[in-house]
Short mmCIF file of C-alpha atoms and ligand atoms in Angstrom, two decimals:
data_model
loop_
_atom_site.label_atom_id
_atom_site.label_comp_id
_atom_site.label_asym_id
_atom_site.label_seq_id
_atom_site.Cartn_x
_atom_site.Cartn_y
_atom_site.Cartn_z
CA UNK A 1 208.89 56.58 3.07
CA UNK A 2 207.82 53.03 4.94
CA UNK A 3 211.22 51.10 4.34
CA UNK A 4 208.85 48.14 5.21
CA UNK A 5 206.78 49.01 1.97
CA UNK A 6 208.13 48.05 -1.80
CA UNK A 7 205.84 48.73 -4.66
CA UNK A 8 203.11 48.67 -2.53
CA UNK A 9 203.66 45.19 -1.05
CA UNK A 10 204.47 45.30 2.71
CA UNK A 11 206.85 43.22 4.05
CA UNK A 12 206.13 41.69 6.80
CA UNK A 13 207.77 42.62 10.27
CA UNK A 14 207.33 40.46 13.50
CA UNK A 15 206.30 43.27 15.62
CA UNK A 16 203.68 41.12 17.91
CA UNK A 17 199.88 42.19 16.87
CA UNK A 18 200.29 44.75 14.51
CA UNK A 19 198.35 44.82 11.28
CA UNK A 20 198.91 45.95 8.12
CA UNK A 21 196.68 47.46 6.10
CA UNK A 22 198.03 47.85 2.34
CA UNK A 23 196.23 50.63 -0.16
CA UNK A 24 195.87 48.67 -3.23
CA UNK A 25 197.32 50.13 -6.04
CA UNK A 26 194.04 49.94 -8.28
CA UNK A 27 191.10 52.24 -8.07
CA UNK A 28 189.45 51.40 -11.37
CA UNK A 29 188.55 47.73 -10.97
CA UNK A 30 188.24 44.54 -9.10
CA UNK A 31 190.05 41.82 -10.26
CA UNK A 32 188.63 38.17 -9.30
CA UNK A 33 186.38 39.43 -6.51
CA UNK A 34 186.45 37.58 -3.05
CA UNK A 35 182.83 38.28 -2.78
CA UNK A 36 179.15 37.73 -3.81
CA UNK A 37 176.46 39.73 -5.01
CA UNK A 38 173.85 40.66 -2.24
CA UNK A 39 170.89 38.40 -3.50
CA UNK A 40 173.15 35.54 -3.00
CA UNK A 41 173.22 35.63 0.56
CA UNK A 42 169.53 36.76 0.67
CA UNK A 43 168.73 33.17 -1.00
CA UNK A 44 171.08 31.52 1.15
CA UNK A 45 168.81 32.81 4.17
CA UNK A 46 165.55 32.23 2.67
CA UNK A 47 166.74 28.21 1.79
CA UNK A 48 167.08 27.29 5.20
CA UNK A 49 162.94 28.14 6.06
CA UNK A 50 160.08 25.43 5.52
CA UNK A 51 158.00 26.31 2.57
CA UNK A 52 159.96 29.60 1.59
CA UNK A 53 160.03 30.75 -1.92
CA UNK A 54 163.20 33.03 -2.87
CA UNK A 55 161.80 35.77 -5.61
CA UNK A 56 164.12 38.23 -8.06
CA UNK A 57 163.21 40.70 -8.79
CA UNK A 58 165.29 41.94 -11.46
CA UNK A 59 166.65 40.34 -15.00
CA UNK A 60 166.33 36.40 -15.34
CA UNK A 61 170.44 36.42 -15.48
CA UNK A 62 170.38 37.22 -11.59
CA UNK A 63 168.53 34.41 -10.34
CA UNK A 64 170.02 31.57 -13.18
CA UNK A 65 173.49 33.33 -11.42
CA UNK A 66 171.84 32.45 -7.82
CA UNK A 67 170.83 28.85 -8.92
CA UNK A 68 174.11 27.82 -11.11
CA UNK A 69 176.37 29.08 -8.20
CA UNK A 70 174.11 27.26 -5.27
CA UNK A 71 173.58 24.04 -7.13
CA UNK A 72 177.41 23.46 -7.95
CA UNK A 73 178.32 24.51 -4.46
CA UNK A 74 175.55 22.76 -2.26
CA UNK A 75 174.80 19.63 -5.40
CA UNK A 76 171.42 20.19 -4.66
CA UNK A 77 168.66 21.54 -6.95
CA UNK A 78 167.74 25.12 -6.00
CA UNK A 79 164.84 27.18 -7.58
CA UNK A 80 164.75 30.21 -7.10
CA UNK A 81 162.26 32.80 -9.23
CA UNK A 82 162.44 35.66 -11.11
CA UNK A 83 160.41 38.86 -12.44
CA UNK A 84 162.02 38.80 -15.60
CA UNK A 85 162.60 42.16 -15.98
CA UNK A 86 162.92 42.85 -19.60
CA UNK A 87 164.04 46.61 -21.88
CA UNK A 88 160.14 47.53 -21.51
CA UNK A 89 159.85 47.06 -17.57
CA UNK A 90 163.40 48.73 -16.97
CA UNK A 91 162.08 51.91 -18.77
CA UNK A 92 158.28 51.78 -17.56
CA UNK A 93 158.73 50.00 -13.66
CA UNK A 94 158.72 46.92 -12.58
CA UNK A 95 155.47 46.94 -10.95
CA UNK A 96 153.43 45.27 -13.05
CA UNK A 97 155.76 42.32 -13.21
CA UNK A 98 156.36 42.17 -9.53
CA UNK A 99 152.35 41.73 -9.29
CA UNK A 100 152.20 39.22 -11.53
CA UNK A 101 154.68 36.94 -10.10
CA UNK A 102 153.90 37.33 -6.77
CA UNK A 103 149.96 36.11 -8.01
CA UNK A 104 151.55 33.17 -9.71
CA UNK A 105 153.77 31.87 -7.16
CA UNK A 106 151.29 31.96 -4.81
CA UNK A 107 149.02 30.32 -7.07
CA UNK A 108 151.35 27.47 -8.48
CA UNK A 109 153.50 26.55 -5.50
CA UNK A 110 151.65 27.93 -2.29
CA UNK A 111 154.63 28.71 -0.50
CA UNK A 112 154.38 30.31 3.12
CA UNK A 113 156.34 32.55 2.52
CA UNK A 114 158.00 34.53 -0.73
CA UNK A 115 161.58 36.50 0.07
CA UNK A 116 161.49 39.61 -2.24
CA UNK A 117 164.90 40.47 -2.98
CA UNK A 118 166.46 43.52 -5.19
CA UNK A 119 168.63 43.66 -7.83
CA UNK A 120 171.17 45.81 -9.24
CA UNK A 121 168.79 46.93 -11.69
CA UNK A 122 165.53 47.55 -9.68
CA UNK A 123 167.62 49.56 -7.34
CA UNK A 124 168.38 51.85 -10.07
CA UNK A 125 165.15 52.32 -11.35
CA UNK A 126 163.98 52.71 -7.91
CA UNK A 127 161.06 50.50 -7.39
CA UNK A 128 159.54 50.49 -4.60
CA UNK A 129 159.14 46.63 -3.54
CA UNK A 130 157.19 47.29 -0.01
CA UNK A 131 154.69 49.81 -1.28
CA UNK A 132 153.96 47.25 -4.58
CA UNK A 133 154.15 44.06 -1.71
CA UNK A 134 151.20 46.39 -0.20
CA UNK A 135 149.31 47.57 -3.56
CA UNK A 136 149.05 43.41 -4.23
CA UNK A 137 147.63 42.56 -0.76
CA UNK A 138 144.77 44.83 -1.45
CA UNK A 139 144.31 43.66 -5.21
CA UNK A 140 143.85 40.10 -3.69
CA UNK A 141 141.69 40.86 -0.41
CA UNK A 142 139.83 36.93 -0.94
CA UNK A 143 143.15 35.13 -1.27
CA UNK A 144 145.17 32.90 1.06
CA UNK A 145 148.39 34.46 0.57
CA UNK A 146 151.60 33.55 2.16
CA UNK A 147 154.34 36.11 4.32
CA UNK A 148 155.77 38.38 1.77
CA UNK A 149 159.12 40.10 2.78
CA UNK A 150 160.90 42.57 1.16
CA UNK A 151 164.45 42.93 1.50
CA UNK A 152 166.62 46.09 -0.64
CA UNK A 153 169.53 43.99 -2.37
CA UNK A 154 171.57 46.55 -4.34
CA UNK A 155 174.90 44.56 -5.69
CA UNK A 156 176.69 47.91 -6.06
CA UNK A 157 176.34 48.63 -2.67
CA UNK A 158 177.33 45.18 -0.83
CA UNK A 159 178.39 41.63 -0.64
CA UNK A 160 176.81 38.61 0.05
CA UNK A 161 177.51 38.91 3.98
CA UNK A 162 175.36 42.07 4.13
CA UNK A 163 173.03 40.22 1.96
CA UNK A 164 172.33 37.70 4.52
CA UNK A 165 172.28 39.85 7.23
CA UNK A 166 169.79 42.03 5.87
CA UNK A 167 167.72 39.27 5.44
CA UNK A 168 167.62 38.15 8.49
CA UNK A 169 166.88 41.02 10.10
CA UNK A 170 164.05 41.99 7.72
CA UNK A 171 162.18 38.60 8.36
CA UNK A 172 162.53 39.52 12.08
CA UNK A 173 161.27 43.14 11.72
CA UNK A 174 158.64 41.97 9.65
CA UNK A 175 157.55 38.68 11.17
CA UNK A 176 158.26 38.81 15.05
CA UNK A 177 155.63 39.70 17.87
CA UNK A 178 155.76 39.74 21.47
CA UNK A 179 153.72 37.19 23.56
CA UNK A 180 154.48 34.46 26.07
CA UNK A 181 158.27 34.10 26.73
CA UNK A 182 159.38 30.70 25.33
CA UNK A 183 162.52 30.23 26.81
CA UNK A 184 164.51 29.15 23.98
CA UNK A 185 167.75 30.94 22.48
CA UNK A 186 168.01 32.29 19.18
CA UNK A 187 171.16 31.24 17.04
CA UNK A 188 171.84 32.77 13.67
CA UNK A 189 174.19 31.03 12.27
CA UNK A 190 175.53 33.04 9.62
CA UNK A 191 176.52 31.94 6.06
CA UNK A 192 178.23 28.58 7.68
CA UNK A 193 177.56 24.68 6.08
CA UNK A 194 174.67 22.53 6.44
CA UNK A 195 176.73 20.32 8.53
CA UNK A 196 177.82 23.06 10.73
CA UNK A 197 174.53 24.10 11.11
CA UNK A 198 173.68 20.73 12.04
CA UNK A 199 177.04 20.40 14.24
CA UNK A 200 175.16 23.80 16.23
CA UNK A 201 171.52 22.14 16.91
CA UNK A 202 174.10 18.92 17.96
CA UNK A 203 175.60 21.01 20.37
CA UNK A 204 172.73 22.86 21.58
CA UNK A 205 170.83 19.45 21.99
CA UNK A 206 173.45 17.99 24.24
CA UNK A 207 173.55 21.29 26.38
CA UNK A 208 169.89 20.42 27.24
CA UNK A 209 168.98 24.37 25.14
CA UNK A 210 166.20 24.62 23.00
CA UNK A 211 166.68 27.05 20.57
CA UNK A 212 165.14 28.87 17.25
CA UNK A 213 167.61 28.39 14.00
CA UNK A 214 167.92 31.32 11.82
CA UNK A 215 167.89 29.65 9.38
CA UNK A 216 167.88 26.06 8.99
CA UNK A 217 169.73 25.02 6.06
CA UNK A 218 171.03 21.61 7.60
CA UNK A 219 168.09 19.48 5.61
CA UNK A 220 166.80 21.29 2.60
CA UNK A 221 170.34 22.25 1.34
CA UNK A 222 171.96 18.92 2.34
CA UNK A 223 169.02 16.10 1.79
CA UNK A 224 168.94 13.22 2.26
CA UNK A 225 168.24 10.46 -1.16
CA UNK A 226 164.56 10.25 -0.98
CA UNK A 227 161.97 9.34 -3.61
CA UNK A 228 160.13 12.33 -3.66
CA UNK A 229 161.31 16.16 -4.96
CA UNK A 230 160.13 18.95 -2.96
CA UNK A 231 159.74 22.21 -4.88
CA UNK A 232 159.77 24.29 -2.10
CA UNK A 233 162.14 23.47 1.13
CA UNK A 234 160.10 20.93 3.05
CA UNK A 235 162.03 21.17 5.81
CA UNK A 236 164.06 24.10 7.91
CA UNK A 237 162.96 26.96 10.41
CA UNK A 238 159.21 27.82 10.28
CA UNK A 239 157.57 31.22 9.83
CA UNK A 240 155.98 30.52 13.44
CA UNK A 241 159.01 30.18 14.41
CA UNK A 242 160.82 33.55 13.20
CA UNK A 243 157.25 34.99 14.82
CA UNK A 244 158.27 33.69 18.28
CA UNK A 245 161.70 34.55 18.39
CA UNK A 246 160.97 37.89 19.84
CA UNK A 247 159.48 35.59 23.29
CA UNK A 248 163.55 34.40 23.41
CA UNK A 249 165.59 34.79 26.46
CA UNK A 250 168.93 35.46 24.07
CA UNK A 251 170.21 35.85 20.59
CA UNK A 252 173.21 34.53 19.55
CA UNK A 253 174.39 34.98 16.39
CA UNK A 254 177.59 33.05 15.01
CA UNK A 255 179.06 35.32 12.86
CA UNK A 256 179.73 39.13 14.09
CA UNK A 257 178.59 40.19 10.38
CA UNK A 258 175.06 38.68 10.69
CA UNK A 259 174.02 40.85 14.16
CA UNK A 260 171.74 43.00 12.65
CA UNK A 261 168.25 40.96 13.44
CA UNK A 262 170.04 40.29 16.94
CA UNK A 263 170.23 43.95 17.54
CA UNK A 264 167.21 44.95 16.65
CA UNK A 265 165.12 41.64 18.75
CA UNK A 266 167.26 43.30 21.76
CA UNK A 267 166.46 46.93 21.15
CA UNK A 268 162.79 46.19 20.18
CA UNK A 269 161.61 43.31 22.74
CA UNK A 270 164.59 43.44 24.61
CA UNK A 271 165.93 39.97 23.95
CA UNK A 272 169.61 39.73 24.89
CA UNK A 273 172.20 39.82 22.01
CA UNK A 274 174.96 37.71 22.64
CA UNK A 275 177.95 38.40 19.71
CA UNK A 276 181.13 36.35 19.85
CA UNK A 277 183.45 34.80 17.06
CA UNK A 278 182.19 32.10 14.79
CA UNK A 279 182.90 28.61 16.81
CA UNK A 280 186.20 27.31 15.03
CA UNK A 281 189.03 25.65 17.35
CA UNK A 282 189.11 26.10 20.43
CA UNK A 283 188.75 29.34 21.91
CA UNK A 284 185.87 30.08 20.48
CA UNK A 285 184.11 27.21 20.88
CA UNK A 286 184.75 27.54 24.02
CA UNK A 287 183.24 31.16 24.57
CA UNK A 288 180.36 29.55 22.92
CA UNK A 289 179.68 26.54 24.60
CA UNK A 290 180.06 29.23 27.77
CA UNK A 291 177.30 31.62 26.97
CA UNK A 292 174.77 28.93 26.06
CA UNK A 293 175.43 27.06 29.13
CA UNK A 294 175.47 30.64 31.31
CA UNK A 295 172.09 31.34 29.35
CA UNK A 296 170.46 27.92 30.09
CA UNK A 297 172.24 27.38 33.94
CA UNK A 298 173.63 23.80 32.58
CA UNK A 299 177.14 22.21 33.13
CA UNK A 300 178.97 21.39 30.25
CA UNK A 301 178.37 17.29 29.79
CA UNK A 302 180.94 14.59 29.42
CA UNK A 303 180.84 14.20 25.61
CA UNK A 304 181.55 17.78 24.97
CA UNK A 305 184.42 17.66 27.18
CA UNK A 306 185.95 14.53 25.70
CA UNK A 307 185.64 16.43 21.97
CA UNK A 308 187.27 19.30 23.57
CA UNK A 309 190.04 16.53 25.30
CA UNK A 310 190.51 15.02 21.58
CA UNK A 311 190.57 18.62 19.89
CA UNK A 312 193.70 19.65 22.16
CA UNK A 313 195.51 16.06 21.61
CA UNK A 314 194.36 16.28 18.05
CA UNK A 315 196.13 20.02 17.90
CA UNK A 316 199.88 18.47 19.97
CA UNK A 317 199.85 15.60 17.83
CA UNK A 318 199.78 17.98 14.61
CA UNK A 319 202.24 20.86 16.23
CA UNK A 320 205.12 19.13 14.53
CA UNK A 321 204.20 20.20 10.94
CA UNK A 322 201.96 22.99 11.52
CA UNK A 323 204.03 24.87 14.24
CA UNK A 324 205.36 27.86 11.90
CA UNK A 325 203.75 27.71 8.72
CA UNK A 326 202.71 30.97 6.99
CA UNK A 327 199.42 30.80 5.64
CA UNK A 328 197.12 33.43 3.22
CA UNK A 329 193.10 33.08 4.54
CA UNK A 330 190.53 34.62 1.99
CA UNK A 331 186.98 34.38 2.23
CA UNK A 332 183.78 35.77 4.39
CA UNK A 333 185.38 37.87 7.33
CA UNK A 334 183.92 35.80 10.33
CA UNK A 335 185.21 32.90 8.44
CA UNK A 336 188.90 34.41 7.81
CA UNK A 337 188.69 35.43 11.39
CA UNK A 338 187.46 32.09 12.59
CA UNK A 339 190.35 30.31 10.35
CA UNK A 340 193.21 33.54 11.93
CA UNK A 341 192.41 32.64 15.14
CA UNK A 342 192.43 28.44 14.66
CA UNK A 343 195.53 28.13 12.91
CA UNK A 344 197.43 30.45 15.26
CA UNK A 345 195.88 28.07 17.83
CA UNK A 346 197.72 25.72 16.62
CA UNK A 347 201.43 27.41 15.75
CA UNK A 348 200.32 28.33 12.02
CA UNK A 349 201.00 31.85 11.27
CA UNK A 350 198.35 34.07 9.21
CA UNK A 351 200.69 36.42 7.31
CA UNK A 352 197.69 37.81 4.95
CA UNK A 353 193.97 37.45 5.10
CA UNK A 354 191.64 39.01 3.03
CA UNK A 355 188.09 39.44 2.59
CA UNK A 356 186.21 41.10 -0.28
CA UNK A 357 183.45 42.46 1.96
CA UNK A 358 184.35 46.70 2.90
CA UNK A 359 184.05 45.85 6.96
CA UNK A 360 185.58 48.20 9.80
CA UNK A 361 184.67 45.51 12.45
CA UNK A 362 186.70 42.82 10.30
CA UNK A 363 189.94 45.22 11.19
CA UNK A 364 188.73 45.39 14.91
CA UNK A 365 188.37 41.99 14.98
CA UNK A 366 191.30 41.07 13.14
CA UNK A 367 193.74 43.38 15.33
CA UNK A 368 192.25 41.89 18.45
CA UNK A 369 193.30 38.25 17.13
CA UNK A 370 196.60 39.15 16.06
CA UNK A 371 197.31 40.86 19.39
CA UNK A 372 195.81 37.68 21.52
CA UNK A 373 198.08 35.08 18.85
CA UNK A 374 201.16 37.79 18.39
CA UNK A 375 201.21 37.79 15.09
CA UNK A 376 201.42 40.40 12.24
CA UNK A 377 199.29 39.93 9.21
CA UNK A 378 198.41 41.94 5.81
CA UNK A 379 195.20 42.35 6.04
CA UNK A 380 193.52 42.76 2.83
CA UNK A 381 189.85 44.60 3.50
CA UNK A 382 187.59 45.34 0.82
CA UNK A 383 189.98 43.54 -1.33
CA UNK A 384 190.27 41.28 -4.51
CA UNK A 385 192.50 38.00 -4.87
CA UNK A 386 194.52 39.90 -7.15
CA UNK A 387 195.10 42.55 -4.00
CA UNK A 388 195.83 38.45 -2.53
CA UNK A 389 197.88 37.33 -5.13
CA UNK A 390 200.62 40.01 -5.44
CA UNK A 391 200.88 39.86 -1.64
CA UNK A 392 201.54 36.54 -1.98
CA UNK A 393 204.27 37.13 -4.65
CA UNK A 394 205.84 39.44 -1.69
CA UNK A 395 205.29 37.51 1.33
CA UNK A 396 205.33 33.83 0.44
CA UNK A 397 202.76 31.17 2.01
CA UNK A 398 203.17 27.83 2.58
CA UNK A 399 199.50 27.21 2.71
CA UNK A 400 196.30 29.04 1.11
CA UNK A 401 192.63 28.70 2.81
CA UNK A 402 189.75 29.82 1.16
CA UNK A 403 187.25 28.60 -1.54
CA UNK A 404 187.67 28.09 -5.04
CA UNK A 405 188.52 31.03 -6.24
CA UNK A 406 191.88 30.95 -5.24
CA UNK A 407 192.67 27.75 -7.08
CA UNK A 408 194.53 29.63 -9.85
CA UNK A 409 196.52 31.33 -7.55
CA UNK A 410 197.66 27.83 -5.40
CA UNK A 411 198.48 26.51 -9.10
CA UNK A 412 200.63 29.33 -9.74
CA UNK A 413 202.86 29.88 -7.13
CA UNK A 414 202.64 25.91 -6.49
CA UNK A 415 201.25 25.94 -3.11
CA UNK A 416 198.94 23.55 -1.13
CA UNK A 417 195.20 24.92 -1.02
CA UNK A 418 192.40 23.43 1.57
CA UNK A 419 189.36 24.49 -0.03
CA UNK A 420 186.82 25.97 3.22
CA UNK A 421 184.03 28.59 2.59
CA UNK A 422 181.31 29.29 -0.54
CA UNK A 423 181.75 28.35 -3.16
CA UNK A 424 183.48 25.45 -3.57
CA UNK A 425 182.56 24.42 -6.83
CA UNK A 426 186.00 22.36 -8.19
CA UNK A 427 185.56 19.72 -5.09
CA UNK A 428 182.91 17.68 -4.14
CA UNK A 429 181.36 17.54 -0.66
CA UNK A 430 181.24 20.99 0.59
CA UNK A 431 177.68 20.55 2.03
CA UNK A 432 179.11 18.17 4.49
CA UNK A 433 182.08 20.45 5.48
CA UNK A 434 182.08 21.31 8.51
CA UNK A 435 184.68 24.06 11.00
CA UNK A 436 182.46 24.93 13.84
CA UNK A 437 182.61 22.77 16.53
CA UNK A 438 185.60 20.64 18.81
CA UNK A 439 184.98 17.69 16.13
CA UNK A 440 185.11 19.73 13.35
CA UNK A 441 188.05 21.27 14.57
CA UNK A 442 189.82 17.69 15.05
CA UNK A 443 188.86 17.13 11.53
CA UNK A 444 190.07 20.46 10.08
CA UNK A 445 193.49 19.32 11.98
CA UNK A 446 193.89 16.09 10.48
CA UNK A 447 193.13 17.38 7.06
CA UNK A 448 195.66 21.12 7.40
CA UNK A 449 198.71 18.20 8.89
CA UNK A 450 197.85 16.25 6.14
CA UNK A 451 198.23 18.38 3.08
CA UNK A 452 201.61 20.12 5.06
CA UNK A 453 202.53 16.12 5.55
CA UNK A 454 201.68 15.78 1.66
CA UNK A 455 203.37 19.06 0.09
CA UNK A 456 206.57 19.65 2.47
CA UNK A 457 207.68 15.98 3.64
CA UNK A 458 208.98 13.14 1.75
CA UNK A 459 207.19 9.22 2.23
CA UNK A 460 209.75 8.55 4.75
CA UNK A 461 208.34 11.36 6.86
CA UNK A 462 211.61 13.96 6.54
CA UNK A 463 210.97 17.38 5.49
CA UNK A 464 211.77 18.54 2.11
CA UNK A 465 212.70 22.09 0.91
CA UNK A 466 209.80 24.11 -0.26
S1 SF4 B 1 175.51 41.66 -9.37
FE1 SF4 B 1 173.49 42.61 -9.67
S2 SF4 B 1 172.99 42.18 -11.82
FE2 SF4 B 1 174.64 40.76 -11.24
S3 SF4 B 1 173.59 38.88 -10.56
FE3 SF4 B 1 173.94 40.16 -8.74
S4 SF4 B 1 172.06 41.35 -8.49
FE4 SF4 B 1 172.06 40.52 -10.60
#
């Protein structure tokens, strides 16, 4: 028996690097998921392209699901549509209904393009979204119609995170084409902010690199006031411009989950993939900022330097309160590996992370970050915050980081919680949160210092007892 084991919590031993990988003691549910259904990433992707049209097809639950969670997350109006499916269509197929809203969308709205995305329930019946995509082409041969891509969504069989990548990879397979070479880079961003993904273009912009965003989400899911409403997203990555990203000299994607489109650019037109850690703190923006300016044969300018200069002053003058706190990180696994690898940056250690998503390369990952910051976490894969929360109860936190989910458990067990990831739906402002990035990281300093400085030290700046 593991004397380091009691009723299946582990207690946590300081041997440098080593993980821990609990089997949780329920087989027969999940309680509070940390994830997403599949669709919701798919949406997430399809947002972020000009004129794109996000399409259901299943019951009219999934999408009002899609909208309700994006809208209080993003405080932005969303549409996304639906089939409808109905007791008559699940026992007969969904074709007919698939047909008919694929005619009136492109009637009503003239997108550019329509994302076809699965459900739970039109997995099971087993319709077959491509060949029906195909049988409506031909029933319209005199009509303008937009892109139409099909991507296989099944909830039971995913999260969110292969939802999005998925996605991404089918508008590649189905959109890209080989011509001239165009010299850009292609960065997929994975499921990060709008201001992150506007932090990235930032970046790339001062680096001299121009570069194809997959996808875009930096305007139409973070707009600004205007006096017009756009049905569609009027702004965001063009369908020209998922065509031409097979003429790239490199892909890079952001998150290690979202590769899939990456891989297959390199093994079809043999465009470069270029994987690394999502850009939070230091190290990894620094790999980053590395391959684009290897990629584009630039020096890394002044400004980005100074960030870099105030990120590492930012981090000394915050090593007083954060040197040795244990923190629990929940969430997307680039974004709990991101968050691992930042906070032992700066003297923080991760004693459990967990992500909801089934993922062996979050446990490769992981293990290589706990080795590199020696330290020994629970990690939690495939998990639910209740798998979180009675870890908790056995290895106590000073600090939670994740999204809202976990607000019951911060309540609970009385500890601070900084609110990072999707959704965030009990805050305001998570559109405009940004981690990726030297100035995001100097932010993401201030505010971890501050809510130690709030929680664990009195107003005449003494620490208390937790
Ligand atoms: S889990 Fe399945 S049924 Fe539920 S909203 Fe997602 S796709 Fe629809």
């Amino acid at each position: 028996m593991n004397e380091n084991v009691e009723d299946g919590i582990i207690k946590n031993s300081r041997v440098c690097g080593e993980i821990y990988q609990p089997v949780p003691n329920k087989h027969f549910a999940v309680i509070n998921p940390s994830k997403m259904c599949q669709p919701m990433g798919a949406v997430q992707v399809l947002l972020g392209i000009r004129g794109a049209m996000p399409l259901i097809h299943g019951s009219q639950g999934c999408s009002t699901y899609m909208r309700f969670q994006l809208c209080r997350h993003f405080r932005e109006p969303v549409n996304v549509s639906s089939t409808s499916m109905s007791e008559g269509t699940v026992v007969y197929g969904g074709e007919g209904n698939l047909l008919k809203a694929l005619e009136t969308i492109s009637k009503e709205y003239q997108p550019e393009i329509i994302g076809v995305t699965s459900s739970c329930l039109t997995e099971t019946i087993g319709d077959d979204m491509a060949l029906i995509i195909r049988k409506f082409r031909q029933k319209h041969p005199d009509m303008e119609l937009p892109s139409i891509i099909p991507v296989s969504t099944p909830s039971y069989a995913g999260s969110h995170v292969e939802g999005y990548d998925k996605t991404i990879k089918s508008l590649i397979e189905n959109l890209a084409y080989s011509s001239e070479p165009n010299g850009k880079v292609n960065i997929i961003t994975g499921n990060v902010s709008p201001a992150d993904v506007r932090e990235v273009k930032d970046i790339l912009e001062l680096l001299g690199c121009e570069s194809i965003i997959l996808t875009d989400t930096s305007e139409s899911l973070d707009a600004p006031h205007t006096d017009s409403v756009s049905f569609l997203p009027s702004e965001g990555t063009t369908v020209d411009e998922i065509r031409n990203t097979a003429n790239s000299k490199a892909t890079v994607p952001l998150c290690r989950h979202a590769d899939s489109g990456a891989k297959f650019l390199e093994k079809r037109f043999n465009v470069k993939s270029i994987s690394g850690f999502l850009p939070v703190g230091l190290q990894s923006t620094d790999s980053f900022i590395s391959s684009i300016c290897k990629l584009n044969e630039c020096e890394v300018p002044v400004k980005l330097e100074k960030d870099r200069g105030r990120l590492i002053d930012a981090m000394v003058d915050a090593h007083p309160y954060n040197y040795g706190r244990k923190v629990a990180i929940y969430g997307d696994p680039d974004i709990v590996i991101a968050l691992a690898r930042f906070t032992a940056e700066l003297g923080m250690i991760p004693v459990i992370v967990c992500t909801g998503t089934k993922s062996s390369r979050f446990l490769k990952d992981m293990k290589f970050v706990a080795e590199e910051g020696c330290f020994s976490p629970v990690v939690l894969e495939g998990c639910d915050l209740y798998d979180l929360h009675r870890q908790i109860k056995g290895n106590p936190v000073d600090l939670l980081i994740g999204n809202s989910y976990g607000a019951r458990i911060a309540k609970e067990e009385n500890i601070p919680l900084l609110r990072i990831g999707f959704p965030i739906y009990d805050r305001l402002g998570a559109q405009r949160m940004p981690m990726v990035g030297y100035k995001a990281g100097i932010h993401l300093v201030d505010i971890l210092a501050n809510i130690i400085l709030e929680r664990y030290y009195d107003e005449s700046g003494h620490e208390i007892e937790s």
